[in-house]
Amino acid sequence: MIEYWRSTIGKKQVVAITGAILVGYLILHMLGNLNSAFGPGADEARVDWYAHWLRDFGEPLLPHGFVVWVVRVVLLGAIITHITGIVQLVKRNREARPANFPARRIGRSVESIAMLGTGTLLIAFIVFHILQFTTLSIHVTPVEPEEVYANLYYAFQEWYFLAIYLAALILIGMHLRHGVWSMFQTLGLDNPNRNAKLRHGSTALVVVLVAGFAAVPVLFFTDVLDPPKTTAVITALSGVPV
Amino acid sequence: MKFTLEIWRQFDGSDENDKGRFETFQVEDIDPDASLLEVLDQLNERLSREKQRNIAFDSDCREGICGACSLVIDGTPHGPQQVTSCQTYMRDFIDGQTITIEPYRANTFPVIRDLAVDRGALDRVIQAGGYISTTTGPQPDPNAMPVSPEVQEQAMDAAICIGCGACVAACPNGAAMLFTGAKVTHLNVLPQGQPERQDRVIGMVEQMDAEGFGGCTNYGECSRVCPQEISIDVIGMLNREYRKAKLTKKSKPDKAMTTQ
């Protein structure tokens, strides 16, 4: 196993597998987000119900919030391994070529060249995203615990939050357009007969993913979705800054 | 036709103080059907007459099948036409243009002199598994070892690799994955390659890493300069063979095969 990690191919395959875990999470995250599109609801917003359901999952067999924490630990592990592998590979790759003679671009895609840049920016975005909607530490718009729908609604009334999230989605799209197809190639799951399908399928997955993620902030910003009904947040908005 | 040639000069690549530099040469009265190597020959004859040091470069068959020639022409290994350097003709360039000629740029290919680089690293990758260990004997019955046309085609599409190293020179990571992938694909799909299938891929990948080649990031530049148009499918095959070998291989390499 150590030998496998030491070899360039083995390390890249670990990077591919951890990448696949992260993409798998993104798909679930995107589907979960779409619960917001059901609006504030009569009694409770569907996305709030979904958030509670995630935390209550498995009760009473599992403790409260267990599944959420398992997912968080797995994701953190995957991201750390992904980054460690890439940093080591990039170092190796740079040592293999004289620094003052970069390879001329013949046909490589913008996405593939930008992988390191988009990846780095995405780490910054993930930190920001967690601070905003998980730890609720960014108080530009009113944020209240347990009020997912309201938090989203007020955040995406602001054009700059919409812009940040759409920009992040462009980064994700670029990173995954090269990354998802690359994963099949790196793991050797490709096959000359289905390579075209894998490439197009990867692009289609990325388009669906980005469109699904973009839908929620855009729907909030364009007022297609109604304001939340929770009184607590409304007083917070009209009153003193939280 | 006439051209301005910017040619890399480096007397001794192993000398740390000799960093190398470009020198400019003017060449005139060039036949459009002359190859770039013939222009270098003419230039060398002139340099000899002028008692100057000739430009060192590799070439052998000059018909695009040996893989000896190794120039980076205007930044692209083997030049603009996706053929070997020796098959690059002056009609491919615009009259009066400046042509930059460099050696392959990869730390695994140290410059020997001027445009000649040491590609021994590729030979050592071959030595680590790019062979089959058959004992000699009577010719086997052809029907005893059936090979389907598809498999034969796949093997030959990979075996066509001439080992010129342009893939390494084109790769932003200086990786030899296309070369190694071609060799592994060629031998691992054929029945003769089966006994050493796992040792081969593990040995060649370990040697590739030990030589200091980079890793694949699926840019695909290697395939775009390959004079034999080898597809990066062979890299997928290499990745697959390596993964399977690492997951299923139990014992140390079996030496019994080679010591028979």
Coordinates of C-alpha atoms in Angstrom, one line a residue, chain A:
Chain A
M1 CA 0.0 0.0 0.0
I2 CA 2.9 2.4 0.8
E3 CA 4.5 1.4 -2.5
Y4 CA 1.3 2.1 -4.2
W5 CA 1.1 5.6 -2.7
R6 CA 4.7 6.3 -3.5
S7 CA 4.3 5.6 -7.2
T8 CA 3.1 8.4 -9.4
I9 CA 0.3 6.3 -10.9
G10 CA -0.8 5.0 -7.5
K11 CA -0.9 8.4 -5.9
K12 CA -2.8 9.8 -8.9
Q13 CA -5.3 7.0 -8.5
V14 CA -5.8 7.9 -4.8
V15 CA -6.4 11.5 -5.9
A16 CA -8.9 10.2 -8.5
I17 CA -10.8 8.1 -5.9
T18 CA -10.9 10.9 -3.3
G19 CA -12.1 13.2 -6.1
A20 CA -14.8 10.8 -6.9
I21 CA -15.9 10.8 -3.3
L22 CA -16.1 14.6 -3.4
V23 CA -18.1 14.6 -6.6
G24 CA -20.5 12.0 -5.1
Y25 CA -21.0 14.3 -2.2
L26 CA -21.6 17.3 -4.6
I27 CA -24.4 15.3 -6.3
L28 CA -26.1 14.6 -3.0
H29 CA -25.6 18.2 -1.9
M30 CA -27.1 19.6 -5.1
L31 CA -30.1 17.3 -4.8
G32 CA -30.5 18.3 -1.1
N33 CA -30.3 22.0 -2.1
L34 CA -33.2 21.6 -4.5
N35 CA -35.5 21.2 -1.5
S36 CA -35.3 25.0 -1.2
A37 CA -37.1 25.3 -4.5
F38 CA -40.3 24.1 -2.8
G39 CA -40.5 27.5 -1.1
P40 CA -41.3 28.5 2.5
G41 CA -44.2 26.1 2.7
A42 CA -47.3 26.5 4.8
D43 CA -45.9 25.3 8.1
E44 CA -42.2 24.6 7.7
A45 CA -40.0 25.1 4.6
R46 CA -39.1 21.8 3.0
V47 CA -35.4 22.5 3.1
D48 CA -35.7 23.1 6.9
W49 CA -37.5 19.8 7.2
Y50 CA -34.8 18.2 5.1
A51 CA -32.0 19.7 7.4
H52 CA -33.8 18.2 10.4
W53 CA -34.3 14.9 8.7
L54 CA -30.5 14.7 8.0
R55 CA -29.7 15.2 11.6
D56 CA -32.4 12.9 12.9
F57 CA -31.4 10.2 10.5
G58 CA -31.0 6.8 12.1
E59 CA -32.5 7.9 15.5
P60 CA -32.9 6.3 18.0
L61 CA -30.3 3.7 16.7
L62 CA -27.7 6.4 16.0
P63 CA -27.1 9.5 18.0
H64 CA -28.4 12.9 16.8
G65 CA -26.4 14.3 13.9
F66 CA -24.4 11.2 13.5
V67 CA -24.7 10.8 9.8
V68 CA -23.9 14.4 9.2
W69 CA -20.7 14.1 11.2
V70 CA -19.7 10.9 9.5
V71 CA -20.1 12.6 6.1
R72 CA -18.1 15.6 7.4
V73 CA -15.2 13.4 8.6
V74 CA -15.1 11.4 5.4
L75 CA -15.2 14.6 3.3
L76 CA -12.4 16.2 5.4
G77 CA -10.3 13.1 5.0
A78 CA -11.0 13.0 1.2
I79 CA -10.1 16.6 0.8
I80 CA -6.9 16.4 2.8
T81 CA -5.8 13.3 0.9
H82 CA -6.7 14.8 -2.5
I83 CA -4.7 17.9 -1.7
T84 CA -1.7 16.1 -0.3
G85 CA -1.5 13.8 -3.3
I86 CA -1.8 16.6 -5.7
V87 CA 0.8 18.8 -4.0
Q88 CA 3.3 15.9 -4.0
L89 CA 2.5 15.1 -7.6
V90 CA 2.8 18.7 -8.7
K91 CA 6.2 18.9 -7.0
R92 CA 7.4 15.8 -8.9
N93 CA 6.0 17.0 -12.2
R94 CA 7.8 20.3 -11.9
E95 CA 11.1 18.6 -11.1
A96 CA 10.8 16.5 -14.2
R97 CA 11.0 19.6 -16.5
P98 CA 13.6 22.4 -16.6
A99 CA 11.8 25.4 -15.0
N100 CA 12.8 28.0 -17.6
F101 CA 11.5 25.9 -20.5
P102 CA 7.8 25.4 -20.0
A103 CA 6.0 23.1 -22.5
R104 CA 4.3 24.9 -25.2
R105 CA 0.6 24.6 -25.3
I106 CA -0.4 22.5 -28.3
G107 CA -3.9 21.5 -27.6
R108 CA -4.4 21.1 -23.9
S109 CA -7.6 22.5 -22.6
V110 CA -8.0 25.7 -20.5
E111 CA -9.6 23.6 -17.7
S112 CA -6.7 21.2 -17.5
I113 CA -4.2 24.0 -17.3
A114 CA -6.3 25.8 -14.6
M115 CA -6.8 22.7 -12.4
L116 CA -4.4 23.9 -9.7
G117 CA -5.8 27.5 -9.8
T118 CA -9.4 26.4 -9.7
G119 CA -8.7 23.9 -7.0
T120 CA -7.0 26.5 -4.8
L121 CA -9.8 29.0 -5.2
L122 CA -12.3 26.3 -4.4
I123 CA -10.6 25.6 -1.1
A124 CA -11.0 29.3 -0.3
F125 CA -14.7 29.1 -1.4
I126 CA -15.4 26.0 0.7
V127 CA -14.0 27.8 3.8
F128 CA -16.2 30.8 3.1
H129 CA -19.2 28.6 2.4
I130 CA -18.9 26.8 5.7
L131 CA -18.4 30.0 7.6
Q132 CA -21.5 31.4 6.0
F133 CA -24.1 28.6 6.2
T134 CA -22.7 26.0 8.6
T135 CA -21.0 27.9 11.4
L136 CA -23.2 31.0 10.6
S137 CA -20.2 33.3 11.3
I138 CA -20.8 35.9 8.5
H139 CA -23.3 38.4 9.7
V140 CA -23.7 40.5 6.6
T141 CA -27.2 39.2 6.2
P142 CA -29.3 37.8 9.1
V143 CA -28.4 34.2 9.9
E144 CA -30.2 32.2 12.5
P145 CA -29.6 28.6 13.7
E146 CA -32.1 26.0 12.3
E147 CA -33.5 28.5 9.8
V148 CA -32.0 27.2 6.6
Y149 CA -34.6 28.7 4.2
A150 CA -34.5 32.1 5.8
N151 CA -30.7 32.2 5.9
L152 CA -30.6 31.3 2.2
Y153 CA -33.3 33.8 1.3
Y154 CA -31.7 36.8 2.9
A155 CA -28.2 35.9 1.7
F156 CA -29.2 35.6 -1.9
Q157 CA -31.2 38.9 -1.9
E158 CA -27.7 40.4 -2.1
W159 CA -26.1 40.5 -5.6
Y160 CA -22.6 40.1 -4.3
F161 CA -23.4 36.8 -2.6
L162 CA -25.1 35.6 -5.8
A163 CA -22.0 36.7 -7.7
I164 CA -19.7 34.8 -5.3
Y165 CA -21.7 31.6 -5.6
L166 CA -22.1 31.7 -9.3
A167 CA -18.3 32.4 -9.7
A168 CA -17.6 29.4 -7.5
L169 CA -19.9 27.3 -9.7
I170 CA -17.9 28.3 -12.7
L171 CA -14.8 27.1 -10.9
I172 CA -16.4 23.8 -10.0
G173 CA -17.6 23.4 -13.5
M174 CA -14.1 24.0 -14.9
H175 CA -12.4 21.8 -12.2
L176 CA -14.8 18.9 -12.8
R177 CA -14.9 19.1 -16.6
H178 CA -11.3 18.0 -16.6
G179 CA -11.5 16.1 -13.3
V180 CA -14.4 13.8 -13.9
W181 CA -13.3 12.5 -17.2
S182 CA -9.7 12.3 -15.9
M183 CA -10.8 10.1 -13.1
F184 CA -11.9 7.4 -15.5
Q185 CA -8.6 7.7 -17.4
T186 CA -6.5 7.7 -14.3
L187 CA -8.2 4.6 -12.8
G188 CA -8.0 2.9 -16.1
L189 CA -11.8 2.5 -16.2
D190 CA -11.7 3.9 -19.8
N191 CA -12.0 1.8 -22.9
P192 CA -11.5 2.9 -26.5
N193 CA -15.0 1.9 -27.3
R194 CA -16.6 4.0 -24.7
N195 CA -14.2 6.9 -24.3
A196 CA -16.4 9.3 -26.2
K197 CA -19.4 8.4 -24.1
L198 CA -17.3 8.9 -20.9
R199 CA -16.2 12.3 -22.0
H200 CA -19.7 13.5 -23.0
G201 CA -21.2 11.8 -19.9
S202 CA -18.7 13.6 -17.7
T203 CA -19.5 17.0 -19.3
A204 CA -23.3 16.3 -19.0
L205 CA -22.9 15.4 -15.3
V206 CA -21.0 18.7 -14.8
V207 CA -23.6 20.7 -16.6
V208 CA -26.5 19.1 -14.6
L209 CA -24.5 19.6 -11.3
V210 CA -23.7 23.3 -12.0
A211 CA -27.3 24.0 -13.2
G212 CA -28.8 22.3 -10.2
F213 CA -26.6 24.3 -7.8
A214 CA -27.1 27.6 -9.6
A215 CA -30.9 27.2 -9.6
V216 CA -31.3 27.8 -5.9
P217 CA -29.5 31.2 -5.5
V218 CA -30.9 32.4 -8.8
L219 CA -34.5 31.5 -7.8
F220 CA -34.0 33.4 -4.5
F221 CA -32.5 36.4 -6.2
T222 CA -35.2 36.8 -8.8
D223 CA -37.9 36.5 -6.1
V224 CA -39.4 33.5 -7.6
L225 CA -39.3 32.0 -4.1
D226 CA -41.4 33.7 -1.4
P227 CA -39.8 35.3 1.7
P228 CA -39.7 33.0 4.8
K229 CA -42.6 33.1 7.2
T230 CA -40.6 32.7 10.4
T231 CA -41.2 35.7 12.6
A232 CA -37.9 35.6 14.5
V233 CA -35.9 36.3 11.4
I234 CA -38.2 39.1 10.2
T235 CA -37.7 41.0 13.5
A236 CA -34.0 40.4 13.2
L237 CA -34.1 41.9 9.7
S238 CA -36.1 45.0 10.6
G239 CA -34.4 45.5 14.0
V240 CA -30.8 45.7 15.2
P241 CA -28.1 43.9 13.1
V242 CA -27.6 40.4 14.4

